[in-house]
Coordinates of C-alpha atoms and ligand atoms in Angstrom, one line a residue:
M281 CA 54.3 8.9 23.6
N282 CA 54.9 8.7 19.9
P283 CA 54.1 12.1 18.2
R284 CA 53.6 10.3 14.9
S285 CA 50.9 7.9 16.3
I286 CA 47.3 8.5 15.2
T287 CA 46.2 8.7 18.8
F288 CA 48.6 11.6 19.5
Q289 CA 47.7 13.4 16.3
L290 CA 44.0 13.0 16.8
T291 CA 44.4 14.3 20.4
A292 CA 46.5 17.3 19.2
W293 CA 44.0 18.1 16.4
Y294 CA 41.0 17.7 18.8
A295 CA 42.6 20.0 21.4
A296 CA 43.7 22.6 18.9
L297 CA 40.3 22.7 17.2
L298 CA 38.5 22.9 20.5
T299 CA 40.8 25.7 21.8
A300 CA 40.5 27.7 18.6
A301 CA 36.7 27.3 18.7
F302 CA 36.7 28.4 22.3
L303 CA 38.9 31.4 21.6
L304 CA 36.8 32.5 18.6
L305 CA 33.6 32.1 20.6
G306 CA 35.2 34.1 23.5
V307 CA 36.3 37.0 21.3
F308 CA 32.9 37.0 19.5
L309 CA 31.0 37.0 22.7
Y310 CA 33.3 39.7 24.3
F311 CA 32.8 42.2 21.4
G312 CA 29.1 41.3 21.0
M313 CA 28.5 41.9 24.7
R314 CA 30.4 45.1 24.7
H315 CA 28.5 46.4 21.7
H316 CA 25.2 45.4 23.3
L317 CA 26.0 47.1 26.6
H318 CA 27.2 50.3 24.8
R319 CA 24.2 50.4 22.6
S320 CA 21.6 50.0 25.4
L321 CA 23.4 52.7 27.4
A322 CA 23.5 54.9 24.3
D323 CA 19.8 54.2 23.7
S324 CA 18.7 55.2 27.2
Q325 CA 20.9 58.4 27.1
S326 CA 19.6 59.3 23.7
K327 CA 16.0 58.9 24.9
R328 CA 16.7 61.0 28.0
A329 CA 18.4 63.8 25.9
R330 CA 15.5 63.8 23.5
V331 CA 12.9 64.0 26.2
I332 CA 14.8 66.9 27.8
A333 CA 15.0 68.6 24.4
D334 CA 11.4 68.0 23.5
T335 CA 9.9 68.9 26.8
L336 CA 12.1 71.2 28.9
V337 CA 14.1 73.0 26.2
A338 CA 11.1 73.3 23.9
R339 CA 9.3 75.2 26.6
V340 CA 12.1 77.7 27.2
P341 CA 10.2 80.5 25.3
E342 CA 7.5 80.2 27.9
T343 CA 9.4 79.3 31.1
G344 CA 12.7 81.0 30.4
E345 CA 16.2 79.5 30.4
A346 CA 16.7 80.2 34.1
A347 CA 14.1 77.6 35.1
L348 CA 16.0 74.8 33.3
P349 CA 18.4 73.8 36.2
Q350 CA 15.6 73.4 38.7
E351 CA 13.4 71.5 36.4
I352 CA 16.2 69.0 35.4
T353 CA 17.2 68.5 39.0
D354 CA 13.5 67.9 40.0
R355 CA 12.9 65.4 37.2
Y356 CA 16.2 63.6 36.8
A357 CA 18.2 64.2 40.0
P358 CA 21.5 63.6 38.0
E359 CA 23.7 63.9 41.1
I360 CA 21.9 61.0 42.8
N361 CA 21.6 58.9 39.6
S362 CA 25.2 59.5 38.6
R363 CA 24.2 61.0 35.3
F364 CA 25.7 63.8 33.2
I365 CA 23.3 66.4 31.7
R366 CA 24.5 69.6 29.9
I367 CA 22.5 72.2 27.9
T368 CA 24.4 74.6 25.7
H369 CA 23.1 77.5 23.7
R370 CA 24.8 78.0 20.3
D371 CA 25.7 81.6 21.1
R372 CA 25.5 82.0 24.8
G373 CA 27.4 78.9 25.7
V374 CA 26.7 76.4 28.5
L375 CA 23.4 77.1 30.2
Y376 CA 23.4 74.1 32.6
T377 CA 25.7 71.4 33.7
S378 CA 24.7 68.7 36.2
A379 CA 26.6 68.8 39.4
A380 CA 29.2 66.1 40.4
P381 CA 27.5 62.8 41.3
R382 CA 27.4 61.8 44.9
D383 CA 29.5 58.6 44.3
A384 CA 32.1 60.8 42.5
S385 CA 32.2 58.4 39.6
F386 CA 33.1 61.3 37.3
D387 CA 33.8 65.0 37.3
P388 CA 31.4 67.0 35.0
A389 CA 33.9 69.8 34.9
L390 CA 36.4 67.6 33.0
I391 CA 34.0 66.9 30.1
A392 CA 35.1 69.0 27.1
P393 CA 32.4 71.2 25.5
V394 CA 31.0 70.2 22.1
P395 CA 31.9 72.5 19.3
Q396 CA 29.0 74.5 18.0
P397 CA 26.9 74.4 16.0
V398 CA 25.6 70.8 16.4
K399 CA 23.4 69.8 13.4
K400 CA 22.6 66.2 14.2
T401 CA 22.5 63.6 17.1
F402 CA 25.7 61.8 17.8
T403 CA 27.2 59.5 20.4
R404 CA 30.8 59.8 21.8
I405 CA 32.8 58.3 24.5
E406 CA 34.6 60.8 26.7
Q407 CA 37.8 59.8 28.4
P408 CA 38.5 62.6 30.9
A409 CA 41.8 62.9 32.8
D410 CA 40.4 61.2 35.9
G411 CA 40.1 58.0 33.8
N412 CA 36.4 57.5 34.3
D413 CA 35.0 57.0 30.8
L414 CA 31.6 58.5 30.0
L415 CA 29.2 57.7 27.1
I416 CA 27.5 60.9 26.0
V417 CA 24.7 61.4 23.5
T418 CA 24.3 64.9 22.0
V419 CA 21.0 65.9 20.6
P420 CA 20.4 69.3 18.8
H421 CA 17.1 71.3 19.4
P422 CA 15.2 72.0 17.4
A423 CA 16.1 69.1 15.2
A424 CA 15.4 70.8 11.9
G425 CA 16.8 74.1 10.5
A426 CA 19.5 75.8 12.5
P427 CA 19.4 74.3 16.1
A428 CA 19.9 76.8 18.9
Y429 CA 20.4 74.3 21.8
T430 CA 22.2 71.1 22.3
V431 CA 21.3 68.7 25.0
E432 CA 23.9 66.2 26.2
A433 CA 23.0 63.2 28.4
G434 CA 25.6 60.8 29.6
A435 CA 26.4 58.0 32.0
P436 CA 29.6 56.4 33.2
L437 CA 30.8 53.3 31.4
A438 CA 32.2 51.9 34.6
A439 CA 29.4 49.4 35.2
A440 CA 29.6 48.0 31.6
Q441 CA 33.4 47.9 31.9
A442 CA 33.1 46.0 35.2
V443 CA 30.8 43.4 33.5
M444 CA 33.3 43.0 30.6
R445 CA 36.2 42.7 33.1
D446 CA 34.3 39.9 35.0
W447 CA 33.6 38.2 31.7
L448 CA 37.3 38.3 30.6
F449 CA 38.3 37.0 34.0
T450 CA 35.9 34.1 33.7
L451 CA 37.2 33.4 30.2
A452 CA 40.8 33.4 31.4
L453 CA 39.9 31.0 34.2
A454 CA 38.0 28.7 31.9
F455 CA 40.6 28.7 29.1
P456 CA 43.2 26.3 30.8
L457 CA 40.4 24.1 32.0
V458 CA 39.0 23.8 28.5
I459 CA 42.5 23.0 27.1
A460 CA 43.1 20.4 29.8
G461 CA 39.6 18.9 29.2
A462 CA 40.2 18.9 25.4
L463 CA 43.5 17.2 25.8
G464 CA 42.3 14.6 28.4
G465 CA 39.0 14.0 26.5
G466 CA 40.7 13.7 23.2
W467 CA 43.3 11.4 24.5
F468 CA 40.7 9.2 26.2
L469 CA 38.5 9.1 23.1
A470 CA 41.4 8.4 20.7
R471 CA 42.7 5.6 23.0
R472 CA 39.3 4.1 23.3
A473 CA 38.7 4.2 19.5
F474 CA 42.1 2.7 18.8
A475 CA 42.1 0.0 21.5
P476 CA 40.9 -2.6 19.0
V477 CA 43.7 -1.6 16.6
E478 CA 46.2 -2.1 19.4
R479 CA 44.7 -5.6 20.1
I480 CA 44.9 -6.4 16.3
I481 CA 48.5 -5.2 16.2
R482 CA 49.5 -7.4 19.2
S483 CA 47.8 -10.5 17.7
A484 CA 49.2 -9.9 14.2
E485 CA 52.7 -9.7 15.7
Q486 CA 52.2 -13.2 17.2
I487 CA 51.2 -14.8 13.9
T488 CA 53.9 -16.6 12.0
Q489 CA 54.0 -19.4 9.5
H490 CA 53.8 -21.9 12.4
N491 CA 50.5 -20.7 13.8
L492 CA 48.6 -19.5 10.7
I493 CA 45.5 -21.1 12.1
E494 CA 45.3 -18.3 14.6
R495 CA 43.1 -15.4 13.8
L496 CA 43.0 -11.7 14.7
P497 CA 40.3 -10.5 17.2
V498 CA 37.3 -9.1 15.3
A499 CA 36.0 -5.9 16.9
R500 CA 32.2 -6.2 16.7
T501 CA 31.9 -2.4 16.2
G502 CA 30.1 -2.6 12.9
D503 CA 32.6 0.0 11.5
E504 CA 35.6 -0.1 9.3
L505 CA 37.7 -1.7 12.0
E506 CA 35.4 -4.7 12.0
R507 CA 35.7 -4.9 8.2
L508 CA 39.5 -4.5 8.4
S509 CA 39.9 -7.3 11.0
A510 CA 37.5 -9.6 9.1
A511 CA 39.4 -8.9 5.8
L512 CA 42.7 -9.5 7.4
N513 CA 41.4 -12.8 8.8
H514 CA 40.2 -13.8 5.4
M515 CA 43.7 -13.0 4.0
I516 CA 45.3 -15.1 6.7
S517 CA 43.0 -17.9 5.9
R518 CA 43.9 -17.7 2.2
L519 CA 47.6 -17.5 3.1
D520 CA 47.1 -20.6 5.4
V521 CA 45.5 -22.5 2.5
A522 CA 48.3 -21.4 0.1
F523 CA 51.0 -22.3 2.6
Q524 CA 49.5 -25.7 3.3
H525 CA 49.1 -26.2 -0.4
N526 CA 52.8 -25.4 -1.0
L527 CA 53.9 -27.7 1.8
R528 CA 51.9 -30.5 0.4
F529 CA 53.2 -29.7 -3.1
M530 CA 56.8 -29.9 -1.9
A531 CA 56.2 -33.1 0.0
D532 CA 54.5 -34.7 -3.0
A533 CA 57.1 -33.5 -5.4
S534 CA 60.0 -34.7 -3.4
H535 CA 58.2 -38.1 -2.9
E536 CA 57.6 -38.4 -6.7
L537 CA 61.3 -37.6 -7.4
R538 CA 62.6 -39.9 -4.7
T539 CA 61.1 -43.1 -6.1
P540 CA 62.6 -43.1 -9.6
L541 CA 65.9 -41.9 -8.2
T542 CA 66.0 -44.8 -5.7
I543 CA 65.3 -47.2 -8.6
I544 CA 68.0 -45.7 -10.8
R545 CA 70.5 -45.8 -8.0
G546 CA 69.7 -49.4 -7.1
E547 CA 70.1 -50.4 -10.7
L548 CA 73.4 -48.6 -11.2
E549 CA 74.9 -49.8 -8.0
S550 CA 74.1 -53.5 -8.8
L551 CA 75.5 -53.0 -12.2
L552 CA 78.7 -51.6 -10.8
T553 CA 79.3 -54.4 -8.3
Q554 CA 78.8 -57.2 -10.8
S555 CA 81.8 -58.6 -12.5
P556 CA 81.8 -60.0 -15.0
P557 CA 79.1 -57.6 -16.3
A558 CA 75.5 -59.0 -16.1
P559 CA 74.3 -60.5 -19.4
D560 CA 71.1 -58.4 -19.1
L561 CA 73.1 -55.2 -19.0
P562 CA 71.3 -53.5 -22.0
E563 CA 67.8 -54.2 -20.5
R564 CA 68.8 -52.9 -17.1
I565 CA 70.3 -49.8 -18.6
G566 CA 67.1 -49.5 -20.6
S567 CA 65.0 -49.7 -17.4
A568 CA 67.2 -47.1 -15.7
L569 CA 66.7 -44.8 -18.8
E570 CA 63.0 -45.3 -18.5
E571 CA 63.1 -44.0 -15.0
V572 CA 65.3 -41.1 -16.1
E573 CA 62.6 -40.4 -18.7
R574 CA 59.9 -40.4 -16.1
L575 CA 62.0 -38.1 -13.9
T576 CA 62.5 -35.8 -16.8
K577 CA 58.7 -35.7 -17.5
I578 CA 58.0 -34.9 -13.8
V579 CA 60.6 -32.2 -13.7
E580 CA 59.2 -30.7 -16.9
S581 CA 55.7 -30.8 -15.5
L582 CA 56.8 -29.2 -12.3
F583 CA 58.6 -26.5 -14.3
A584 CA 55.5 -25.9 -16.3
L585 CA 53.4 -25.7 -13.2
S586 CA 55.7 -23.2 -11.5
R587 CA 55.6 -21.1 -14.6
L588 CA 51.8 -21.2 -14.7
D589 CA 51.8 -20.3 -11.0
A590 CA 54.0 -17.3 -11.8
G591 CA 51.4 -16.1 -14.2
E592 CA 53.1 -17.1 -17.4
A593 CA 50.1 -19.0 -18.8
Q594 CA 49.8 -16.7 -21.8
A595 CA 53.2 -16.1 -23.3
E596 CA 51.4 -15.1 -26.5
S597 CA 47.9 -14.0 -27.3
V598 CA 46.8 -14.8 -30.8
R599 CA 43.5 -15.5 -32.4
F600 CA 43.3 -19.1 -33.9
D601 CA 40.9 -21.9 -34.7
L602 CA 40.6 -24.3 -31.7
A603 CA 38.8 -26.9 -33.9
Q604 CA 41.8 -27.0 -36.2
L605 CA 44.3 -27.2 -33.3
V606 CA 42.3 -30.1 -31.8
A607 CA 42.1 -32.0 -35.2
S608 CA 45.8 -31.7 -35.9
T609 CA 46.8 -32.7 -32.3
A610 CA 44.4 -35.7 -32.5
E611 CA 46.0 -36.7 -35.8
Q612 CA 49.5 -36.5 -34.3
M613 CA 48.5 -38.6 -31.3
C614 CA 46.7 -41.3 -33.4
L615 CA 49.6 -43.6 -33.3
L616 CA 49.4 -43.9 -29.5
A617 CA 45.8 -45.0 -29.8
E618 CA 46.4 -47.3 -32.7
D619 CA 48.9 -49.2 -30.6
K620 CA 46.2 -49.9 -28.1
H621 CA 43.5 -50.5 -30.8
I622 CA 41.6 -47.5 -29.7
T623 CA 39.5 -45.7 -32.2
V624 CA 39.9 -41.9 -32.0
T625 CA 37.2 -39.8 -33.8
C626 CA 37.3 -36.0 -34.0
R627 CA 34.2 -34.0 -34.8
A628 CA 34.8 -30.3 -35.5
D629 CA 31.8 -28.5 -36.8
G630 CA 33.1 -25.3 -38.3
E631 CA 35.5 -22.7 -37.0
V632 CA 35.9 -22.2 -33.2
P633 CA 37.9 -19.0 -32.8
V634 CA 39.7 -18.4 -29.6
V635 CA 42.4 -15.9 -28.4
G636 CA 45.3 -17.2 -26.3
D637 CA 48.5 -19.1 -26.2
R638 CA 48.4 -21.7 -28.9
A639 CA 51.2 -23.9 -27.4
R640 CA 49.6 -23.9 -24.0
L641 CA 46.2 -24.7 -25.3
K642 CA 47.7 -27.5 -27.4
Q643 CA 49.1 -28.8 -24.0
V644 CA 45.5 -29.0 -22.7
V645 CA 44.4 -31.1 -25.7
V646 CA 47.5 -33.4 -25.4
N647 CA 47.1 -34.0 -21.7
L648 CA 43.4 -34.7 -21.9
L649 CA 43.7 -37.0 -25.0
D650 CA 46.8 -38.7 -23.5
N651 CA 44.7 -39.5 -20.3
A652 CA 41.8 -40.7 -22.4
I653 CA 44.0 -43.1 -24.3
K654 CA 45.9 -44.1 -21.2
Y655 CA 42.8 -45.0 -19.1
T656 CA 40.9 -46.6 -21.9
P657 CA 41.4 -50.4 -22.4
A658 CA 42.0 -51.9 -25.9
D659 CA 39.2 -51.7 -28.4
G660 CA 37.7 -48.7 -26.7
R661 CA 36.8 -45.4 -28.2
V662 CA 37.8 -41.8 -27.7
N663 CA 35.7 -39.0 -29.2
L664 CA 36.8 -35.4 -29.5
R665 CA 34.3 -32.7 -30.3
T666 CA 34.6 -28.9 -30.7
S667 CA 31.6 -26.6 -30.9
T668 CA 30.4 -23.2 -30.0
D669 CA 27.9 -22.4 -27.3
A670 CA 26.6 -18.8 -27.0
S671 CA 29.8 -16.9 -26.4
Q672 CA 31.9 -19.9 -25.5
A673 CA 34.2 -22.3 -27.3
V674 CA 33.7 -25.9 -26.2
L675 CA 36.0 -28.9 -26.4
E676 CA 34.8 -32.2 -25.2
I677 CA 36.9 -35.4 -24.9
A678 CA 34.9 -38.5 -24.0
D679 CA 36.3 -42.0 -23.7
T680 CA 34.9 -45.4 -23.0
G681 CA 37.6 -46.1 -20.4
I682 CA 37.8 -47.2 -16.8
G683 CA 36.1 -44.0 -15.5
I684 CA 36.7 -42.2 -12.3
P685 CA 35.1 -43.2 -8.9
A686 CA 32.5 -40.6 -7.7
D687 CA 34.5 -39.8 -4.5
A688 CA 37.7 -39.1 -6.5
L689 CA 36.0 -36.8 -9.1
P690 CA 36.3 -33.6 -7.1
R691 CA 40.0 -34.2 -6.6
V692 CA 41.3 -35.1 -10.0
F693 CA 42.5 -31.5 -10.7
E694 CA 44.5 -31.5 -7.6
R695 CA 48.3 -31.6 -7.9
F696 CA 49.7 -35.2 -7.6
F697 CA 46.3 -36.7 -7.2
R698 CA 45.9 -40.1 -8.8
V699 CA 42.9 -42.4 -8.4
D700 CA 45.1 -45.5 -8.4
K701 CA 48.7 -44.5 -7.6
A702 CA 50.2 -47.9 -8.6
R703 CA 48.4 -48.1 -11.9
A704 CA 49.0 -44.4 -12.8
R705 CA 52.6 -44.7 -11.9
A706 CA 52.9 -47.8 -14.1
M707 CA 51.5 -45.7 -16.9
G708 CA 54.0 -43.0 -16.3
G709 CA 51.6 -40.5 -14.6
A710 CA 52.6 -38.4 -11.7
G711 CA 49.2 -36.7 -11.2
I712 CA 50.1 -33.3 -12.6
G713 CA 48.6 -33.4 -16.1
L714 CA 45.1 -32.3 -15.1
S715 CA 46.3 -29.6 -12.7
I716 CA 48.2 -28.1 -15.7
V717 CA 45.1 -28.3 -17.8
K718 CA 43.1 -26.5 -15.2
A719 CA 45.7 -23.8 -14.6
I720 CA 45.9 -23.1 -18.4
C721 CA 42.1 -23.0 -18.8
V722 CA 41.6 -20.6 -15.8
A723 CA 44.4 -18.4 -17.1
H724 CA 42.5 -18.1 -20.5
G725 CA 39.3 -17.1 -18.7
G726 CA 37.8 -20.6 -19.1
Q727 CA 37.2 -23.7 -17.1
V728 CA 37.4 -27.5 -17.3
E729 CA 34.8 -29.9 -15.9
V730 CA 34.7 -33.7 -15.7
S731 CA 31.8 -36.2 -15.5
S732 CA 32.5 -39.9 -15.3
E733 CA 31.0 -43.2 -14.4
E734 CA 33.3 -45.9 -13.1
G735 CA 33.7 -48.7 -15.7
R736 CA 31.9 -46.8 -18.4
G737 CA 34.1 -43.9 -19.3
S738 CA 34.8 -40.2 -18.6
R739 CA 34.0 -36.9 -20.3
F740 CA 36.1 -33.8 -19.9
K741 CA 34.6 -30.5 -21.1
V742 CA 36.8 -27.4 -21.6
T743 CA 35.1 -24.1 -22.1
L744 CA 36.9 -21.0 -23.2
P745 CA 35.7 -17.5 -24.2
L746 CA 34.9 -17.3 -27.9
A747 CA 36.9 -14.7 -29.8
T748 CA 34.3 -12.4 -31.4
A749 CA 34.5 -11.7 -35.1
E750 CA 36.2 -8.6 -36.3
I751 CA 33.5 -5.9 -36.0
K752 CA 33.5 -2.8 -38.1
K753 CA 32.2 -0.1 -35.9
E754 CA 32.2 3.5 -37.0
G755 CA 35.4 3.0 -39.0
A756 CA 37.2 1.3 -36.1
H757 CA 38.3 -2.3 -36.0
V758 CA 37.5 -4.0 -32.7
V759 CA 39.0 -7.4 -32.1
S760 CA 38.3 -9.1 -28.8
Ligands
ADP189 P1 48.4 -38.6 -14.5 O1 49.6 -38.1 -15.0 O2 48.5 -39.6 -13.3 O3 47.4 -39.1 -15.5 P2 46.5 -36.5 -14.3 O4 46.6 -35.2 -13.5 O5 46.5 -36.3 -15.7 O6 47.7 -37.4 -13.8 O7 45.2 -37.3 -13.8 C1 44.9 -37.4 -12.5 C2 44.2 -38.8 -12.2 O8 42.9 -38.7 -12.8 C3 44.8 -39.9 -12.9 O9 45.8 -40.5 -12.1 C4 43.7 -40.8 -13.2 O10 43.5 -41.6 -12.0 C5 42.5 -39.9 -13.3 N1 42.1 -39.7 -14.7 C6 42.5 -38.7 -15.5 N2 41.9 -38.8 -16.8 C7 41.2 -39.9 -16.7 C8 40.4 -40.6 -17.7 N3 40.2 -40.1 -18.9 N4 39.8 -41.8 -17.3 C9 40.0 -42.3 -16.1 N5 40.7 -41.7 -15.1 C10 41.3 -40.5 -15.5

């Protein structure tokens, strides 16, 4: 048994609390009961003493003190009832003391006299030498002025003490049973409550990268455990997706790198084995260099992607005009389009302020414009447009190119996806450009969408949060 386990700690707490509650209740009941028993005995003795005082002692002027013993014996029979009655005169001392009871439960002779004069009623517990405690109530008579008589009425505490002893005995018997019950019950309840956790732990220990499709058992308890197991399962699903994604990414990346490497190697080997050197040596070195260029681009793209994945999409965060960035980038890339006789127009209506990483957002424009030019045949058109829409900056790049088939549209932002591998490869594309665009847009709190019709052209729409103007607010400058 692990003392640090929750089951153990819950059981220990449960047992400790139950034991403490039981002890407290026991002590409370013990003293409550004792108080109650003493009070009811005191009440009855007080009543008796008062009745004797108000009836028998009050009539002494008529009947005389000598009649008292007989009258008390006749009315109360203290020897038979095991009661103690004593009447004392302030000056003449004890006038009457009841005889020893028949059951010898106490000895009246051992009860010490009360010091005179007695001015008010009081209760005391006498503990005579014989060990039989007596509860005695003393009542003065007459009650007002200077009382001449005191009447004492008492009864043994033995019966009440016996009840208390029985009670203590029952408590002592029940105590170990309660502790055992609390420990057993606590252990059982804690084990039952944590059984689903045990199952989850056992299943979780079995899950590795090789069986990420397995899931943890979901305890249908409707409580936090059900939520925990469901949340863990969702996490495993996400890990599974990410893991599969990574595996695919690595496979695609190595495949992409292998092809140009094979070509370069083949070219170089054939050059090496030829003597005299081939007459087309410069062309073949040129072709190998082209492949090296392609490789370099792929590696650079992969590097850019891995940095984006690592959360480095925003190396800087500055406020700038997206319209201006788009116009200048389009101008720089015009030559590419001119070579293919493609007309590039750029419509930027006014300032479109955004906050972000200028270089990365320029990459977005370059990749989209490059694709538009790449996939548009000669004499086609590419239109760039920047605008603002509510709180958003919008960049649209539309072309009259080959378009994208409807079934490929949802996948164009996936890594290494190309509609037509052979054609894209011939154009130098590895299928990473759009995934970089998407990663940058998402990192800037925006998004990119595509709509396209095969044979008629494509339209890419980038939306980014618009940088709000500098607002003067109660003397403070807020720039967002
Ligand atoms: P690539 O480097 O191959 O161009 P991208 O990620 O930029 O990779 O694009 C993915 C694929 O989407 C491309 O291979 C191409 O098939 C398609 N595509 C992208 N832009 C366009 C466009 N403007 N017109 C037609 N097809 C496009």
